[in-house]
mmCIF file of C-alpha atoms in Angstrom:
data_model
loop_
_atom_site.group_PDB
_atom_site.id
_atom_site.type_symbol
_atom_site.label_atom_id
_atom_site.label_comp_id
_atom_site.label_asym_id
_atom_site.label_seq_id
_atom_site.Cartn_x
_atom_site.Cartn_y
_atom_site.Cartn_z
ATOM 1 C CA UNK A 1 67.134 -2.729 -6.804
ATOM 2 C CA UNK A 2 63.847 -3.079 -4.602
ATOM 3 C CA UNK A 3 63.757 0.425 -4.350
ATOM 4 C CA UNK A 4 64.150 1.193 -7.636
ATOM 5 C CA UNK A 5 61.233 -0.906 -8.126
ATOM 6 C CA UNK A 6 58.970 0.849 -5.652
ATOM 7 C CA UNK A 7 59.848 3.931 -6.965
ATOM 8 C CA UNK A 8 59.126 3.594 -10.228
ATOM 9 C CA UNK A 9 55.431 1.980 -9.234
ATOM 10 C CA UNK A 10 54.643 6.338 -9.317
ATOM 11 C CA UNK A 11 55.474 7.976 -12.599
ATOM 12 C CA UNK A 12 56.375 11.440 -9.778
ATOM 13 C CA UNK A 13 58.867 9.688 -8.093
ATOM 14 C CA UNK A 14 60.786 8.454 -11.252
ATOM 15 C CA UNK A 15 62.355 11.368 -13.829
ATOM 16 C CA UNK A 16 63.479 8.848 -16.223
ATOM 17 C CA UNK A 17 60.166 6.800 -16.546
ATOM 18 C CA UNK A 18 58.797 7.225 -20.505
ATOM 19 C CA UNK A 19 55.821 9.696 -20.725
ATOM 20 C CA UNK A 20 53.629 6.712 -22.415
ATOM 21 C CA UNK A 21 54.328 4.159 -19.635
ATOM 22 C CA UNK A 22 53.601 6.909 -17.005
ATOM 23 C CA UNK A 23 50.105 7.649 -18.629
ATOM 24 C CA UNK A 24 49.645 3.673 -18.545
ATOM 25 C CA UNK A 25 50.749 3.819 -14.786
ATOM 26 C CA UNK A 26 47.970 6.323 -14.449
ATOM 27 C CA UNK A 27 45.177 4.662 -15.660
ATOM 28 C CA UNK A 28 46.123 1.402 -13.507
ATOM 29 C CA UNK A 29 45.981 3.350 -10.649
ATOM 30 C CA UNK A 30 43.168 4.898 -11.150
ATOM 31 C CA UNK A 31 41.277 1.421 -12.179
ATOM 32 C CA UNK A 32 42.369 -0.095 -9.065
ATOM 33 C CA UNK A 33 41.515 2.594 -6.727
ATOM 34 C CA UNK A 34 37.769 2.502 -7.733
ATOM 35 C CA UNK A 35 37.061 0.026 -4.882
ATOM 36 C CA UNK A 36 39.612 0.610 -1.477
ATOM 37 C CA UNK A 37 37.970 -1.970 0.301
ATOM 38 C CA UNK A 38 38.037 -4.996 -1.885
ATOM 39 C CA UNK A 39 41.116 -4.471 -3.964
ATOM 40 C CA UNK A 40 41.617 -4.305 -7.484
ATOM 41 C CA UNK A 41 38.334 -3.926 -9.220
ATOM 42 C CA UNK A 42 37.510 -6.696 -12.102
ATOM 43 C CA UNK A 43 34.227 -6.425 -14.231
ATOM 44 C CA UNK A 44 31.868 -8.855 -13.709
ATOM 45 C CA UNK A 45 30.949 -11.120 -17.099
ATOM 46 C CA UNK A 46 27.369 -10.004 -16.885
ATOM 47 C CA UNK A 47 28.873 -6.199 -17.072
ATOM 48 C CA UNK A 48 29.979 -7.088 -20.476
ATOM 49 C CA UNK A 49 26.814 -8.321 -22.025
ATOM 50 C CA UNK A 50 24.309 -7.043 -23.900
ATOM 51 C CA UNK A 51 21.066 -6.358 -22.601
ATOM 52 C CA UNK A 52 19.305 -8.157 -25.517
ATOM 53 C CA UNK A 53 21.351 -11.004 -24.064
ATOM 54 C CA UNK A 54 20.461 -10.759 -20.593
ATOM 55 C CA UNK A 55 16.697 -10.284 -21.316
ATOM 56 C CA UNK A 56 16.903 -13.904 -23.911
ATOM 57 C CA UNK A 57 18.457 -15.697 -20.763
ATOM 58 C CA UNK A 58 15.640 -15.278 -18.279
ATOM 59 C CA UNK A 59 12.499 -15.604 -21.129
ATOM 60 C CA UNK A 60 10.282 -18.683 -19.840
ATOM 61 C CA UNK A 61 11.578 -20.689 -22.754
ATOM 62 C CA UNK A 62 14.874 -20.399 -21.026
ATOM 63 C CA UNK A 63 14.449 -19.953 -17.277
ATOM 64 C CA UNK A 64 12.632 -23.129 -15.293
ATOM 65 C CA UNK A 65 10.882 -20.109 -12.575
ATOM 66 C CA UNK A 66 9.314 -17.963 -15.201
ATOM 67 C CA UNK A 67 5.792 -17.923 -16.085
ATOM 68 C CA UNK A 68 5.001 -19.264 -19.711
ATOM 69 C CA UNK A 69 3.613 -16.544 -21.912
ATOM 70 C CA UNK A 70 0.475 -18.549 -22.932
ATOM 71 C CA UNK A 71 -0.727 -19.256 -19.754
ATOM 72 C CA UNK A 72 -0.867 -15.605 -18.982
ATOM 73 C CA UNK A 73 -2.054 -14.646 -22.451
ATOM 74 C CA UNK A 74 -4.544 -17.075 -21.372
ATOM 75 C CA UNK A 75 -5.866 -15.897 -17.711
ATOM 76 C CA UNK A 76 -6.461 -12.751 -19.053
ATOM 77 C CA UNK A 77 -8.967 -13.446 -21.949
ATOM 78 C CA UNK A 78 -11.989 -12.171 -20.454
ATOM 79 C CA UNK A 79 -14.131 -15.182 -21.711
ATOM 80 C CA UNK A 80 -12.395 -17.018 -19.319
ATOM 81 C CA UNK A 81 -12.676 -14.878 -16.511
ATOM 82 C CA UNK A 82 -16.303 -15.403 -17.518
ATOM 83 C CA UNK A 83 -16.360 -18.680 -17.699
ATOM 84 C CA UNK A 84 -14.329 -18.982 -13.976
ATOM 85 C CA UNK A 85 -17.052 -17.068 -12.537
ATOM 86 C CA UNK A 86 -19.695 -18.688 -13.996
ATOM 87 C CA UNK A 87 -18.135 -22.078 -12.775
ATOM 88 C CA UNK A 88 -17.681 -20.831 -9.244
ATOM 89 C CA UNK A 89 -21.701 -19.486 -9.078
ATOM 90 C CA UNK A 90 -22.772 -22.752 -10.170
ATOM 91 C CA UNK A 91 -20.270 -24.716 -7.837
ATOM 92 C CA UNK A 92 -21.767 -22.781 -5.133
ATOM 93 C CA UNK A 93 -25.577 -23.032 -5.551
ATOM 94 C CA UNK A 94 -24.762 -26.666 -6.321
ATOM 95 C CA UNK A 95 -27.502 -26.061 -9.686
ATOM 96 C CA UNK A 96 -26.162 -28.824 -11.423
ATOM 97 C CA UNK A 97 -23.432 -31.824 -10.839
ATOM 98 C CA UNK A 98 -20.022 -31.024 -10.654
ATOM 99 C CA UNK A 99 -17.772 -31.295 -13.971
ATOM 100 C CA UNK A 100 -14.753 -32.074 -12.367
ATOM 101 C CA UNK A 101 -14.273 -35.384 -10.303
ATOM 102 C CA UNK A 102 -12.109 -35.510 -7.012
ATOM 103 C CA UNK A 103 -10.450 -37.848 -5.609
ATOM 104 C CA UNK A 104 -11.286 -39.371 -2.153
ATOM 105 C CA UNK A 105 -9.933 -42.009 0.419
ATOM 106 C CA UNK A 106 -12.121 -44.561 -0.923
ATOM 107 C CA UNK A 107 -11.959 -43.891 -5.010
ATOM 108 C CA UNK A 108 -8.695 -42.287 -6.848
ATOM 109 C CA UNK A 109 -9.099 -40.569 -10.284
ATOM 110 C CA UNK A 110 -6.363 -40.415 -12.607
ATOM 111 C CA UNK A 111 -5.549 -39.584 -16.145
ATOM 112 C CA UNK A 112 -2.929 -41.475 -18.452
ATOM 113 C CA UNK A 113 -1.005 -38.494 -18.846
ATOM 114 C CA UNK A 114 2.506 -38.511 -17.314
ATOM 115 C CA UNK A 115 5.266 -35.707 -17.540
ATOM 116 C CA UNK A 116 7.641 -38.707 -19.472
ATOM 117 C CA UNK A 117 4.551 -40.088 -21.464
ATOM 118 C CA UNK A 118 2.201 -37.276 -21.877
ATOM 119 C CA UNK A 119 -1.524 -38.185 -23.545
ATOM 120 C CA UNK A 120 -0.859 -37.262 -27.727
ATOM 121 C CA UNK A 121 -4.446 -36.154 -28.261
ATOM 122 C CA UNK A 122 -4.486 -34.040 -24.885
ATOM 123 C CA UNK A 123 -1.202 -32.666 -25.310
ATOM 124 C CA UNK A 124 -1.974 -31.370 -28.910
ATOM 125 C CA UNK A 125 -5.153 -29.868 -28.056
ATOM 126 C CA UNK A 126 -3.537 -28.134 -25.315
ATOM 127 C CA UNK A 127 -0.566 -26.832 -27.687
ATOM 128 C CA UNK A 128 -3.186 -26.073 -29.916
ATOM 129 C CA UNK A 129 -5.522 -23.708 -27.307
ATOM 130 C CA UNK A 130 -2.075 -22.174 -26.499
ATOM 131 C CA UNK A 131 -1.187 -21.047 -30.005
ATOM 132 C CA UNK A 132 -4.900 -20.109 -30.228
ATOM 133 C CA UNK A 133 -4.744 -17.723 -27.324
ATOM 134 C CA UNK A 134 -1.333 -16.303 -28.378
ATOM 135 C CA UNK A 135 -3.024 -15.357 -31.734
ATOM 136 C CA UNK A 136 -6.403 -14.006 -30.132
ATOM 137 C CA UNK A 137 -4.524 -11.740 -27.464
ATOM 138 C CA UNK A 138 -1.455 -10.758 -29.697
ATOM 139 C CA UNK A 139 0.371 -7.019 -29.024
ATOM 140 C CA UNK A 140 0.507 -6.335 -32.887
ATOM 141 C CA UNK A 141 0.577 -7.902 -35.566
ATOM 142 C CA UNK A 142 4.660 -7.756 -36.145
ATOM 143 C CA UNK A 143 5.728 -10.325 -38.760
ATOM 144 C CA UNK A 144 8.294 -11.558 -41.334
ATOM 145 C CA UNK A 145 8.200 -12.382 -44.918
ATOM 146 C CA UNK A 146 9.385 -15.679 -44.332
ATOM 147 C CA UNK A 147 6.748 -16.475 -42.322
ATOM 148 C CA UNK A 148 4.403 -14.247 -44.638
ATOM 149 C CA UNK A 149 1.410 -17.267 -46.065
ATOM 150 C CA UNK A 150 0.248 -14.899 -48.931
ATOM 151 C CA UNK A 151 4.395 -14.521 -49.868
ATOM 152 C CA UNK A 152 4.746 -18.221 -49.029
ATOM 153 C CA UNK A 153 1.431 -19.971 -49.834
ATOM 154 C CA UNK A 154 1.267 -23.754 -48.260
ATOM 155 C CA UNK A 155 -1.151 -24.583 -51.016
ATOM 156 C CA UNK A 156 -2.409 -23.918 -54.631
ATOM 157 C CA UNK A 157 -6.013 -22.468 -53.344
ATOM 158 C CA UNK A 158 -6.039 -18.038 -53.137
ATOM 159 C CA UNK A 159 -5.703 -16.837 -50.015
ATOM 160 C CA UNK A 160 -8.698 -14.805 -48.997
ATOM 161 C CA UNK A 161 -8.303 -11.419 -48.731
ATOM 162 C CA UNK A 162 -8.990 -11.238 -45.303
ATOM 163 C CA UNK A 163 -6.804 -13.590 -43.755
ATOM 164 C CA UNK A 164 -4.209 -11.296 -42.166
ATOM 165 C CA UNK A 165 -7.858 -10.337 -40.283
ATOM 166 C CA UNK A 166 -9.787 -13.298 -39.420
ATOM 167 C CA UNK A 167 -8.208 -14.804 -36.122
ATOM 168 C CA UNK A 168 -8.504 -19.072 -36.690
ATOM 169 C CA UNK A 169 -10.596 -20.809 -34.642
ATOM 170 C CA UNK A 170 -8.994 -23.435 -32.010
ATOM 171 C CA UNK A 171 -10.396 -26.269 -34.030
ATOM 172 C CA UNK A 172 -8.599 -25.052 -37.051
ATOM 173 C CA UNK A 173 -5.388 -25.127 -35.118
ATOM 174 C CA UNK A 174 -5.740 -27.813 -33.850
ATOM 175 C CA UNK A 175 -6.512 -30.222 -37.149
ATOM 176 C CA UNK A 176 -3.827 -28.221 -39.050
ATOM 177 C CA UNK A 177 -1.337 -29.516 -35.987
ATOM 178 C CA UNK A 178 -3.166 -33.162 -35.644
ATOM 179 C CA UNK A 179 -2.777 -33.720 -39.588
ATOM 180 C CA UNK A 180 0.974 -33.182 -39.250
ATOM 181 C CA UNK A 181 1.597 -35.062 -36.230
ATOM 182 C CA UNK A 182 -0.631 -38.402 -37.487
ATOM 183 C CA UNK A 183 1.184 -38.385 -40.950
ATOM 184 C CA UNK A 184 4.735 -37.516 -39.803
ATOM 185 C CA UNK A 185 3.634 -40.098 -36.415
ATOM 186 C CA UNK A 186 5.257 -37.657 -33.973
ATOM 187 C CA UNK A 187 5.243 -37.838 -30.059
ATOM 188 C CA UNK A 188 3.607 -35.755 -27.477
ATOM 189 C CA UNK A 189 7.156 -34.458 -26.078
ATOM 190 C CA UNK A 190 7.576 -33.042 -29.616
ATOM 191 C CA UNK A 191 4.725 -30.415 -29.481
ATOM 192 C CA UNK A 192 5.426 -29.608 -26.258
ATOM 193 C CA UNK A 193 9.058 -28.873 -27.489
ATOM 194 C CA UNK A 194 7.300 -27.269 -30.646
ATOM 195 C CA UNK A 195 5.859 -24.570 -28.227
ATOM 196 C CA UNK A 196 8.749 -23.958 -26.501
ATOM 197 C CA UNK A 197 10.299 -23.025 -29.900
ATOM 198 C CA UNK A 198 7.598 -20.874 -30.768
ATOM 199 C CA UNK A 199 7.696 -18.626 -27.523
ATOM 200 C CA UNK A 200 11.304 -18.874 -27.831
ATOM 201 C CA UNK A 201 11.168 -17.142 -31.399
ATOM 202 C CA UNK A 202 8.229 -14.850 -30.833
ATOM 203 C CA UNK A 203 10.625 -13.025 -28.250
ATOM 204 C CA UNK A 204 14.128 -13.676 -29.937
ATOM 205 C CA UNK A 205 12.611 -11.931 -33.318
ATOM 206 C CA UNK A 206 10.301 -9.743 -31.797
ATOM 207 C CA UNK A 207 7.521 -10.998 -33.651
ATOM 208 C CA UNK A 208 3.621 -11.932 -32.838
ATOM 209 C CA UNK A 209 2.319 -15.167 -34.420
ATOM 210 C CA UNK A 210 -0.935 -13.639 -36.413
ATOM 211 C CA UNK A 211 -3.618 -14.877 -38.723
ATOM 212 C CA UNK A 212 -0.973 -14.591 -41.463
ATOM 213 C CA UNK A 213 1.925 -16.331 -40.253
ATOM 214 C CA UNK A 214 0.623 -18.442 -37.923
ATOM 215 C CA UNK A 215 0.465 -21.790 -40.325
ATOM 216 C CA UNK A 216 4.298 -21.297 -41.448
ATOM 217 C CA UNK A 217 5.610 -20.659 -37.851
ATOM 218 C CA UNK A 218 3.900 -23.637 -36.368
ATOM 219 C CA UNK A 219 4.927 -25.439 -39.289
ATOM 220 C CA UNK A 220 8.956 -24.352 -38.775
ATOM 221 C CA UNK A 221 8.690 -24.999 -34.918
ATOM 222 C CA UNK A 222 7.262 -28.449 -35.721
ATOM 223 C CA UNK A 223 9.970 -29.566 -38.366
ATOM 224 C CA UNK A 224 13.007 -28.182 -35.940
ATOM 225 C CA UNK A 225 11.203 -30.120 -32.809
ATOM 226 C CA UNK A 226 11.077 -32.811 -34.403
ATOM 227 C CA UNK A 227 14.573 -33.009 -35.427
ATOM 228 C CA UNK A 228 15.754 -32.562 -32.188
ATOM 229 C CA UNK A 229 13.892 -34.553 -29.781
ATOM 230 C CA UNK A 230 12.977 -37.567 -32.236
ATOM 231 C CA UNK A 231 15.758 -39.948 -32.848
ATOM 232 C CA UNK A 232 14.218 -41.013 -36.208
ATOM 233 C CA UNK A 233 14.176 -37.128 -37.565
ATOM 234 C CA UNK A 234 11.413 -36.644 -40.322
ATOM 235 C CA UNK A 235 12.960 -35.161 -43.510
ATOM 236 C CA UNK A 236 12.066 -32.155 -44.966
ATOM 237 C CA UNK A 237 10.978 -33.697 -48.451
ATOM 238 C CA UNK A 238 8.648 -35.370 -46.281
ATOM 239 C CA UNK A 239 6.601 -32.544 -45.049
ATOM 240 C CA UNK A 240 6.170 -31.827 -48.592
ATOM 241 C CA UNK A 241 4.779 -34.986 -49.382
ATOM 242 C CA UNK A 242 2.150 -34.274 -46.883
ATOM 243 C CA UNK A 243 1.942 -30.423 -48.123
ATOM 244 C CA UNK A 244 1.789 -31.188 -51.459
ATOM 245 C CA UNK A 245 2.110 -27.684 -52.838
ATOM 246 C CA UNK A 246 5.105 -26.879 -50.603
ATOM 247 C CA UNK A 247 8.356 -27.095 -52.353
ATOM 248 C CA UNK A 248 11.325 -28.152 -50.397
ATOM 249 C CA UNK A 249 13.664 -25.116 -51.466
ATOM 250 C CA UNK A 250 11.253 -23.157 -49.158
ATOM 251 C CA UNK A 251 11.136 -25.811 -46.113
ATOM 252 C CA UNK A 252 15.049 -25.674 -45.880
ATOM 253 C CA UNK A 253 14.755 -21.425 -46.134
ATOM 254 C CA UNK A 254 12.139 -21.643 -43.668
ATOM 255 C CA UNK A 255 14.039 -24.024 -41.653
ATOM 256 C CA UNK A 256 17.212 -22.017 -41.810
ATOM 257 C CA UNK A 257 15.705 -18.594 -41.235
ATOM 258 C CA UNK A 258 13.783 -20.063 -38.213
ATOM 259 C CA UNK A 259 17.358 -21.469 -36.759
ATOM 260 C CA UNK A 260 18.893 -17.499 -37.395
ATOM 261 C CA UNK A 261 16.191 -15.982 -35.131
ATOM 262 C CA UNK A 262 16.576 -18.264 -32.783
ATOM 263 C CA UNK A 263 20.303 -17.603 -32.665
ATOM 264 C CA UNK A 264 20.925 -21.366 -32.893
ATOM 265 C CA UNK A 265 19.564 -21.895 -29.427
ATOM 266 C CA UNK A 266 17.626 -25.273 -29.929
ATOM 267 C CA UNK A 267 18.282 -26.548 -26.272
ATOM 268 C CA UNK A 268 15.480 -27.252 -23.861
ATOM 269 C CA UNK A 269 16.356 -28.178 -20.532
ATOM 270 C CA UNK A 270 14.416 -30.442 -18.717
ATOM 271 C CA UNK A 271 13.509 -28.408 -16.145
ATOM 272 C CA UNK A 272 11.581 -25.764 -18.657
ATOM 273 C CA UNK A 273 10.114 -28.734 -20.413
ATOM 274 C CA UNK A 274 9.132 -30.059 -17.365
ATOM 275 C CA UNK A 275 7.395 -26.365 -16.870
ATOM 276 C CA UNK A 276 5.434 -26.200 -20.328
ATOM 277 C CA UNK A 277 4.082 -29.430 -19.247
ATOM 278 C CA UNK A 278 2.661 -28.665 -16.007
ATOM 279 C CA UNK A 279 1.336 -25.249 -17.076
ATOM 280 C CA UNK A 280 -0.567 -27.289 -19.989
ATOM 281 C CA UNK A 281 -2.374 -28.995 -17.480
ATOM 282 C CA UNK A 282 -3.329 -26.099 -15.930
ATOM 283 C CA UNK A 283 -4.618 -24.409 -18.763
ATOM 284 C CA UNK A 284 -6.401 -27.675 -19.584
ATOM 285 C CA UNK A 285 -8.072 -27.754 -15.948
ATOM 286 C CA UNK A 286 -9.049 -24.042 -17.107
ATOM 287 C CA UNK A 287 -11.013 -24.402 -20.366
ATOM 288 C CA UNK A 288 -13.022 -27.405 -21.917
ATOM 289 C CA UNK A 289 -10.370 -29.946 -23.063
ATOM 290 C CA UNK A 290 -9.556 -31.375 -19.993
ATOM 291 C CA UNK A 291 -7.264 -34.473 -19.279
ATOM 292 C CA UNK A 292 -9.723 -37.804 -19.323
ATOM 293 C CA UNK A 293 -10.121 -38.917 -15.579
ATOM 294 C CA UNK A 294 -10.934 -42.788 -14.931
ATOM 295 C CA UNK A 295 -10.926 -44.368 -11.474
ATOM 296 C CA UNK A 296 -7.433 -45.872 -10.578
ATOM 297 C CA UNK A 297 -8.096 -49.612 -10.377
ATOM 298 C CA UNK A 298 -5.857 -52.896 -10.080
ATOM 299 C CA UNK A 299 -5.330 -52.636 -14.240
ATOM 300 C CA UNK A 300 -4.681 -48.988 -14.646
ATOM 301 C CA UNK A 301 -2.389 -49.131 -11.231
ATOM 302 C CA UNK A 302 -0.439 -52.493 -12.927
ATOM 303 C CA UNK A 303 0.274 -50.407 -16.279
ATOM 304 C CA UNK A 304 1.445 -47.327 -13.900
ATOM 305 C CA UNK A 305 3.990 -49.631 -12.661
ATOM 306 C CA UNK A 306 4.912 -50.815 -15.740
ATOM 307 C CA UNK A 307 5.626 -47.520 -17.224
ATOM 308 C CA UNK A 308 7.494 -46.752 -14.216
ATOM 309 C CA UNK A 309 9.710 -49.495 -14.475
ATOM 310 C CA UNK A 310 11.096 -49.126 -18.318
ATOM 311 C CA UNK A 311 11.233 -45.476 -17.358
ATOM 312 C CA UNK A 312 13.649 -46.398 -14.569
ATOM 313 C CA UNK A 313 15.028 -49.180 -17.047
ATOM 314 C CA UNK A 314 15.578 -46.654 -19.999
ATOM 315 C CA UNK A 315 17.735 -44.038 -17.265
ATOM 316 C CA UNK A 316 19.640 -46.811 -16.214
ATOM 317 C CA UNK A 317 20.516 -47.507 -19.605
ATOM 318 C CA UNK A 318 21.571 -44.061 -20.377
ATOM 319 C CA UNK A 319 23.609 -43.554 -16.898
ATOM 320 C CA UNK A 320 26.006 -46.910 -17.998
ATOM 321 C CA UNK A 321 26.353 -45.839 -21.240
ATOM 322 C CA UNK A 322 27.431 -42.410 -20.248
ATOM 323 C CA UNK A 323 30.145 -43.822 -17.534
ATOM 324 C CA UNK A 324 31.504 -46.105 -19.929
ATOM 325 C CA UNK A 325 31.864 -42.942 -22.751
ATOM 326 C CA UNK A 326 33.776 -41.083 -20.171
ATOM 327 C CA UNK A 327 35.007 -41.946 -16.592
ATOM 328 C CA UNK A 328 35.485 -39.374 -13.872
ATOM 329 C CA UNK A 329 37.393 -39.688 -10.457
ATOM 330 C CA UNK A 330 34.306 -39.853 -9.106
ATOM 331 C CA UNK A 331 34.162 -43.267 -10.632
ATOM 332 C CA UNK A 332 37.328 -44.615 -9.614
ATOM 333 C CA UNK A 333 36.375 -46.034 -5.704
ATOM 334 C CA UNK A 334 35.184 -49.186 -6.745
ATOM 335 C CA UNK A 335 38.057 -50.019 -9.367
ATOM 336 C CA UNK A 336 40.346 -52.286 -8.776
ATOM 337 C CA UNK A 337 43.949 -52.401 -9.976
ATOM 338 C CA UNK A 338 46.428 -55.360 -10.270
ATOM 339 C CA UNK A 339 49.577 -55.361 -8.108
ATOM 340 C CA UNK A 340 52.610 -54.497 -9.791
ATOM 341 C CA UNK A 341 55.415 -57.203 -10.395
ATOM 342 C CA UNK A 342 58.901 -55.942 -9.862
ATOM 343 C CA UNK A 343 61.378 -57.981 -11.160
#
């Protein structure tokens, strides 16, 4: 019997073997000799996925150690580059006072921005400068009809006939964003989750967010932001109660074709939105709205505390809650378990 077995393992040593099995006995062998020294050869996952895949897994929305695309759209604006060197002459001839206050050993300056309680006004102007410089220093002007305002007007007045030319100003942005967020009362997390989404769907759809569709896709990553992150959601009818020519048969298309390019892929680790925050800053140290700076005294250093302590409060919360919905072995040490009575 055994060598039977090992003879048949070669379709030549076995005349009775069927000429379809031998032809599978061929192709095993030759998929297993592809690699000698480590054995049989198995594709790797990542073999077997499409590039388009591979390229949406490490985008900055995604990966925690990628550059954000604003903040590079940003460094290279020229005006900036301008405005750096301008900053550094001046810094050296010592011309005027410095703009920017440092700390020392004697006097601490802090802002009441944290990466768990971020400063509303400062975070939206930030979002704001970061949509601004994705529109200013676009590829092309690649867009959708959904997205389209002329196709999908937010209100009853004409759109001008130059508005797929004119790029807004950063104060337009910026009160279009600040009139949503005061009326629907949404946090600072949630626009710094709306411009994840946006980066996220600029390079999912292969898109550019333009003078024309730059309204409707801040709009869509604003409405899906805040339905994730905000426990008390904000429904779609009303976002047309503050849009009042907006109907809501075109929020919920919006809304669903926004979800389709995205591929359903709402999650935002903490990590990357720990990322977006941090490069905020920086592009706030870089340009004119800069985080408010006042000196750390007993007060401010009391309230720090205080936030720090229903911060650690609130995790606590959430860690109990989460052992008592499910209970690993790692759990199970400090359990105790009543003898058993044996009768």
């Amino acid at each position: 019997m055994g060598n039977t077995i090992a003879c048949c393992v070669s379709p030549e040593r076995s005349p009775k073997l069927p000429r379809q099995l031998a032809d599978r006995q061929e192709d095993y062998q030759i998929s297993t000799n592809v690699r000698d020294d480590t054995g049989p050869y198995l594709q790797h996952i990542s073999d077997r996925e499409e590039p388009n895949e591979l390229a949406q897994e490490f985008h900055p929305s995604n990966h925690a150690r990628l550059r954000t695309i604003f903040l590079s759209k940003s460094q290279t604006d020229r005006e900036l580059q301008d405005k750096r060197k301008s900053n550094h002459i001046t810094h050296v001839s010592h011309t005027s006072p410095l703009s920017k206050k440092y700390s020392s050993c004697s006097t601490i300056f802090i802002d009441d921005s944290t990466v768990s309680q971020p400063n509303l006004k400062s975070t939206i102007k930030c979002v704001t400068l970061a949509i601004y410089y994705h529109i200013k220093n676009r590829d092309s002007d690649r867009s959708l009809d959904i997205f389209d305002e002329k196709m999908h007007p937010l209100s009853r007045e004409q759109v001008p006939g130059d508005y797929s030319r004119t790029d807004p100003e950063h104060k337009l942005i910026y009160r279009f964003v600040r009139t949503l967020f005061s009326a629907a009362q949404l946090t600072a997390e949630c626009a710094i989750v709306t411009l994840v989404y946006l980066e996220r769907l600029l390079t999912y759809a292969e898109m550019d967010i333009c003078p024309c569709n730059w309204k409707r896709i801040v709009l869509g990553a604003i409405l899906l932001a805040s339905k994730v992150w905000d426990d008390q959601a904000v429904w779609n009818v009303d976002y047309c109660q503050i849009l009042k020519d907006i109907t809501v048969e075109d929020m919920n298309e919006m809304e669903r074709q926004f979800l389709e390019l995205l591929q359903f892929n709402i999650n935002v680790p903490s990590s990357v939105y720990a990322k977006y925050y941090f490069d905020l800053r920086s592009l706030a140290d870089d340009n004119s709205p800069r985080l408010p700076l006042e000196t750390l005294g007993n007060e401010r250093a009391q309230k720090l505390e205080a936030i720090s302590r229903l911060c650690e409060d609130k995790y606590k919360d959430w860690s109990r809650a989460a052992v008592k919905r499910s209970f690993s072995a790692d759990n199970l040490v400090g359990i105790r378990c009543a003898n058993a009575v044996l009768s």
